[in-house]
Coordinates of C-alpha atoms in Angstrom, one line a residue:
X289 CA 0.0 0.0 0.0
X290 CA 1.4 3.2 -1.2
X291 CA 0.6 6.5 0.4
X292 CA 0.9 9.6 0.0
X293 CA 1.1 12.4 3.0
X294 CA -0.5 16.0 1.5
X295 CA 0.3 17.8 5.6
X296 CA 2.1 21.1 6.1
X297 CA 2.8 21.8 9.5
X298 CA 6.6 19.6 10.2
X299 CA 5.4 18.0 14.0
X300 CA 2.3 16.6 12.2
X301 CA 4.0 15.1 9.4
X302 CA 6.5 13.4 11.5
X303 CA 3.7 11.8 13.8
X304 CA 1.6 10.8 11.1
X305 CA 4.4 8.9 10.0
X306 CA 4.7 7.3 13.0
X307 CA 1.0 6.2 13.5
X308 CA 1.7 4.7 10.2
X309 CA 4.4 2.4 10.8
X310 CA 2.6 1.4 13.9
X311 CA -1.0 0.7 12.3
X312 CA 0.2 -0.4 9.0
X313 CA 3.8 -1.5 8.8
X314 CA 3.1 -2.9 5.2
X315 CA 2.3 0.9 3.9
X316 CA 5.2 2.8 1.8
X317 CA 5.3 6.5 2.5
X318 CA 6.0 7.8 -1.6
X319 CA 6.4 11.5 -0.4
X320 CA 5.1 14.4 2.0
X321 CA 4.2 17.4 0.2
X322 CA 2.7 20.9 2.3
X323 CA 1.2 22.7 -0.6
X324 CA -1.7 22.7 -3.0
X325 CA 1.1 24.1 -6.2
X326 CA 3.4 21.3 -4.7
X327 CA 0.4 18.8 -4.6
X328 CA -0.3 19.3 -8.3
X329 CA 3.2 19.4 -9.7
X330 CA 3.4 15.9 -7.9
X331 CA 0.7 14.5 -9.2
X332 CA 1.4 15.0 -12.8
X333 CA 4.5 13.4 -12.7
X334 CA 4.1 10.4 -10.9
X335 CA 2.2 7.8 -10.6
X336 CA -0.9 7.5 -7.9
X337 CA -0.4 6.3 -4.9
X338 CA -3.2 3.7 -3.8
X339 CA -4.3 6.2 -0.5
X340 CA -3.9 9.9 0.4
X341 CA -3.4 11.2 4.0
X342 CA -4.5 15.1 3.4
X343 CA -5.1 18.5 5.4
X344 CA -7.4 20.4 5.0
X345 CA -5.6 23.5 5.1
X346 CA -2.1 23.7 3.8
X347 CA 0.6 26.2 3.5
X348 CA -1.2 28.4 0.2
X349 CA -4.4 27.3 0.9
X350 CA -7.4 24.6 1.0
X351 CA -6.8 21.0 -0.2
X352 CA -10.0 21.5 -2.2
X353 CA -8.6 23.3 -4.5
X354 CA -6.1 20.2 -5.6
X355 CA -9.6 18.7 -7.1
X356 CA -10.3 21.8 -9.0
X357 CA -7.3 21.5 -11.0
X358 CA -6.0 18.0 -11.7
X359 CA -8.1 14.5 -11.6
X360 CA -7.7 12.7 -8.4
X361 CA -9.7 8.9 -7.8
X362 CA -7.4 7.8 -4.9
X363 CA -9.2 7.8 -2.0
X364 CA -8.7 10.2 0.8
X365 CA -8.2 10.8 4.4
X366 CA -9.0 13.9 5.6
X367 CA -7.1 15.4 8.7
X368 CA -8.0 18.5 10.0
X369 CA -8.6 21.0 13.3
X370 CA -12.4 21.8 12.1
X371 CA -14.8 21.5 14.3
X372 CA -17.6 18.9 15.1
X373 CA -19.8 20.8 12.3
X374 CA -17.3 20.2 9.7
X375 CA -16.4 16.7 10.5
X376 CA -20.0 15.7 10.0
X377 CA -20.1 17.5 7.1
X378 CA -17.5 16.0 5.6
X379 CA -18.3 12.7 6.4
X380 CA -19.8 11.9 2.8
X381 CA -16.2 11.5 1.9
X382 CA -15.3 7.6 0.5
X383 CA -12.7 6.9 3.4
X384 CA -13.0 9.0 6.5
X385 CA -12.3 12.3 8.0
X386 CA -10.3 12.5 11.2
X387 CA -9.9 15.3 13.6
X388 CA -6.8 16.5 15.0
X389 CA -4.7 15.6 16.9
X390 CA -4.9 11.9 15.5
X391 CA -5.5 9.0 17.7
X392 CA -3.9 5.8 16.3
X393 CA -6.8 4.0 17.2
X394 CA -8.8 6.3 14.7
X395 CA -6.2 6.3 11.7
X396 CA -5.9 2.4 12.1
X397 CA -10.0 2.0 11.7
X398 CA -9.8 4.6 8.6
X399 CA -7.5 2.8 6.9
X400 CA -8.9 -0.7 7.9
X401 CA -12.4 1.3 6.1
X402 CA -9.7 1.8 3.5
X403 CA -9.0 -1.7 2.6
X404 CA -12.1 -2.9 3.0
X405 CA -13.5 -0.4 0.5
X406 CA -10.6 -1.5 -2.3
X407 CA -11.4 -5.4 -1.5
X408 CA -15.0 -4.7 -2.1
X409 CA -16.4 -5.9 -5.6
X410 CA -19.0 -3.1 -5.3
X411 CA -17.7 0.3 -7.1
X412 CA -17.0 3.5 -5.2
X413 CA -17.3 7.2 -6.2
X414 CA -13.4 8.6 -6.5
X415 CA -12.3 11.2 -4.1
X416 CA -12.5 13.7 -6.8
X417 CA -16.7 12.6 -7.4
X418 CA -17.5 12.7 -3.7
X419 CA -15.7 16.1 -3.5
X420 CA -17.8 17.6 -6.1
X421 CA -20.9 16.1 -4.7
X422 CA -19.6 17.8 -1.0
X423 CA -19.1 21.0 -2.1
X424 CA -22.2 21.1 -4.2
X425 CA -24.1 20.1 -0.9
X426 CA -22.5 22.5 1.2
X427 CA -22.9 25.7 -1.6
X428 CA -19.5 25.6 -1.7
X429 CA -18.2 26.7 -5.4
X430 CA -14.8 25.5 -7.4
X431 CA -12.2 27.9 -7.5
X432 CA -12.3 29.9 -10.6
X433 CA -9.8 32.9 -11.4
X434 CA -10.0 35.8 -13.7
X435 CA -8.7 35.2 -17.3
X436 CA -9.7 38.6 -18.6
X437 CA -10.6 42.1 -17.7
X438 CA -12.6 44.8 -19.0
X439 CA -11.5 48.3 -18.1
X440 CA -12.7 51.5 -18.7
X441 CA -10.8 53.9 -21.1
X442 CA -11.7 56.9 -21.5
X443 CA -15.1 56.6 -24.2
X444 CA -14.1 53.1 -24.8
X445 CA -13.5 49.8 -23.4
X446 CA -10.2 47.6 -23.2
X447 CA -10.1 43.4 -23.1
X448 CA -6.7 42.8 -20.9
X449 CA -5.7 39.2 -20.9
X450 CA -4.8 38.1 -17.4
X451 CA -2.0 36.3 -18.8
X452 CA -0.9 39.6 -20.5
X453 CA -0.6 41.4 -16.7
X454 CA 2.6 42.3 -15.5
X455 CA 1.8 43.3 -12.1
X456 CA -0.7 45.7 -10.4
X457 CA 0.3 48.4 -7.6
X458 CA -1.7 51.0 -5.7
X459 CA -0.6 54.2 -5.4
X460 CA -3.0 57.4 -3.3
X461 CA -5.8 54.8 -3.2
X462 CA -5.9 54.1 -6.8
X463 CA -5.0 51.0 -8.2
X464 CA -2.7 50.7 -11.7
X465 CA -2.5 47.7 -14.0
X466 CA 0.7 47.5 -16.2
X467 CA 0.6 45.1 -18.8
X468 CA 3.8 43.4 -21.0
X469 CA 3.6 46.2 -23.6
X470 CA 4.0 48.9 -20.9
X471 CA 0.3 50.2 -21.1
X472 CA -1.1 51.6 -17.9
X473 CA -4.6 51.1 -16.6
X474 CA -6.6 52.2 -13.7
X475 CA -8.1 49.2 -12.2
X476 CA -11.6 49.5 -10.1
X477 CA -11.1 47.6 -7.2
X478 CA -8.8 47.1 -4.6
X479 CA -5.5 45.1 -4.7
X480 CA -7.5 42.4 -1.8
X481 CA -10.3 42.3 -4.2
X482 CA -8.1 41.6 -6.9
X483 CA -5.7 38.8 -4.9
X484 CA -8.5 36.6 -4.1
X485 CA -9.7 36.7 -8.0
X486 CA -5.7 36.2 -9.6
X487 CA -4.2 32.4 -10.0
X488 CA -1.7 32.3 -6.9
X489 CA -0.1 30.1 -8.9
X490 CA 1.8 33.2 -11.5
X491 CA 0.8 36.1 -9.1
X492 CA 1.5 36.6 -5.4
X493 CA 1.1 39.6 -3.2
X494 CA 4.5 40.6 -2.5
X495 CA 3.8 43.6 0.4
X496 CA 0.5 46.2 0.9
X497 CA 0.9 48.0 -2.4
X498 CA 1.9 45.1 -5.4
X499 CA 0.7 42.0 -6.4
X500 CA 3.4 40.9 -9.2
X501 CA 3.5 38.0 -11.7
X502 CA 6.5 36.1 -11.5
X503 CA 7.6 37.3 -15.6
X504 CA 7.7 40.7 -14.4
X505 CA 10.4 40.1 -12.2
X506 CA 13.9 41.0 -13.5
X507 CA 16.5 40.3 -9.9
X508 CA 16.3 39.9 -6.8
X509 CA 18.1 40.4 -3.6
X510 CA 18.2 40.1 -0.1
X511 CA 17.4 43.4 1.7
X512 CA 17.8 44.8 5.5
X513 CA 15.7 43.6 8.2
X514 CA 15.2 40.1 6.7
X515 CA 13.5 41.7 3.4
X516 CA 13.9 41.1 -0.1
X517 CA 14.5 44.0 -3.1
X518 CA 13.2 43.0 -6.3
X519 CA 13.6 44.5 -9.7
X520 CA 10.2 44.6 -12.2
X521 CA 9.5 45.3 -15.6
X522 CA 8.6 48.7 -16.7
X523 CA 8.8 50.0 -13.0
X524 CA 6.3 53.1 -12.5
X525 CA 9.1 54.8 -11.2
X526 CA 12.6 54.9 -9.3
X527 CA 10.1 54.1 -5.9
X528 CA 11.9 50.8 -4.1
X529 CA 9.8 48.3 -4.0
X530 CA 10.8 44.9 -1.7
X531 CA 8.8 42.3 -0.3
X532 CA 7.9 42.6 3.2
X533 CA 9.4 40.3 5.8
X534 CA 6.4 38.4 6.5
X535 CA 5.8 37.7 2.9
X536 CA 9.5 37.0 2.1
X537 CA 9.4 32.8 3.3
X538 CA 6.3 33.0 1.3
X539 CA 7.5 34.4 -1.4
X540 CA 11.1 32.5 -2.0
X541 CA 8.5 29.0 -1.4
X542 CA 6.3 30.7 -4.6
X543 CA 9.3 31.1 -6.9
X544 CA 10.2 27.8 -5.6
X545 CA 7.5 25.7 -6.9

């Protein structure tokens, strides 16, 4: 039995890992990955392991996502802190869904649910079928981000790719959009508005006033009090910008993936 462990908090990884050699000494651990970007890369490259141990919440965000943007049938084990509304909820799930911290007793009943389930001759929904169905139930929607925009221009309108955005900065309250040709728009909502609609996977918020995507970055390098400069594309001006300290781990992880 090959699993693999989708966790990203260190302490939880290494005692699920444990409780695993304990409650099924037979099992092969294939790899331990602490992001959704990480997650996908994974998965398109090797092959699928027979069982998944996974967080809910990982380092850029909810395990959900995984399911919105590549096909997964192994079945899964859901480990999370939620409380008792969400375990109930989640119960519809093919496997099980424990709550943290993990008893061994629990994890060695979900995966003896586990291999009963694959020695059955009936059929069962993949992980990826029950997930839809859950989120559907629950009026929870897939995440979707932006591939266009339509801005204002003077007596006109403008069509601006997503993919064609270099980066987008607020200066005075008002938000600019600069594209790969150098054109400059003003952008109608805020740059939070606009992070939660962009595909963290090409941009990330590197401090309060830029989100960037990564082709707009020309160098990098570290900065005083644990920052980092960066260089971009068609800068709006000789203004520094770096990315903050608390973003920085972040941010080296993004360009890392």
């Amino acid at each position: 039995m090959k699993i693999l462990i989708v966790e990203d908090e260190p302490l939880a990884v290494k005692r699920m890992e444990g409780l695993i050699r304990e409650v099924a000494p037979d099992a092969e651990i294939v790899g331990k990955i602490d992001t959704v970007r990480a997650f996908v890369r994974w998965w398109q490259t090797n092959h699928a392991p027979d069982l998944l141990l996974m967080d809910i919440q990982l380092a850029d965000g909810l395990s959900f996502e995984i399911f919105q943007q590549v096909e997964v049938k192994t079945p899964v084990i859901f480990t999370t802190a939620y409380d008792e509304y969400a375990l109930r909820a989640f119960k519809v799930n093919s496997v099980d869904y424990l709550l943290k911290p993990i008893e061994q007793e629990e994890l060695a009943k979900a995966i003896q649910k586990f291999r009963h389930q694959r020695q059955s001759a009936d059929s069962q929904p993949g992980a990826s079928e029950n997930l839809a169905k859950m989120l559907e139930e629950f009026g929870i929607k897939p995440v979707t981000y932006k591939s266009r925009f339509l801005i204002k221009q003077g007596g006109r309108f403008d069509v601006v790719e997503t993919a064609d955005i270099l980066y987008l900065y607020a200066d005075d309250k008002v938000v600019f959009l600069i594209t790969n040709q150098n054109r400059k728009y003003i952008v109608d909502e805020t740059l939070d508005e606009l992070e939660a609609k962009l595909d963290p996977r090409h941009f990330f918020r590197i401090n309060r006033k830029y989100i960037t995507h990564l082709s707009a970055i020309e160098r990098i390098e570290p900065y005083f009090n644990g920052r980092l400069r960066i260089w971009l594309k068609h800068r709006p001006s000789e203004e520094e910008v770096s990315v903050s300290r608390e973003r920085a781990d972040s941010f080296k992880g993004w360009l890392n993936t």
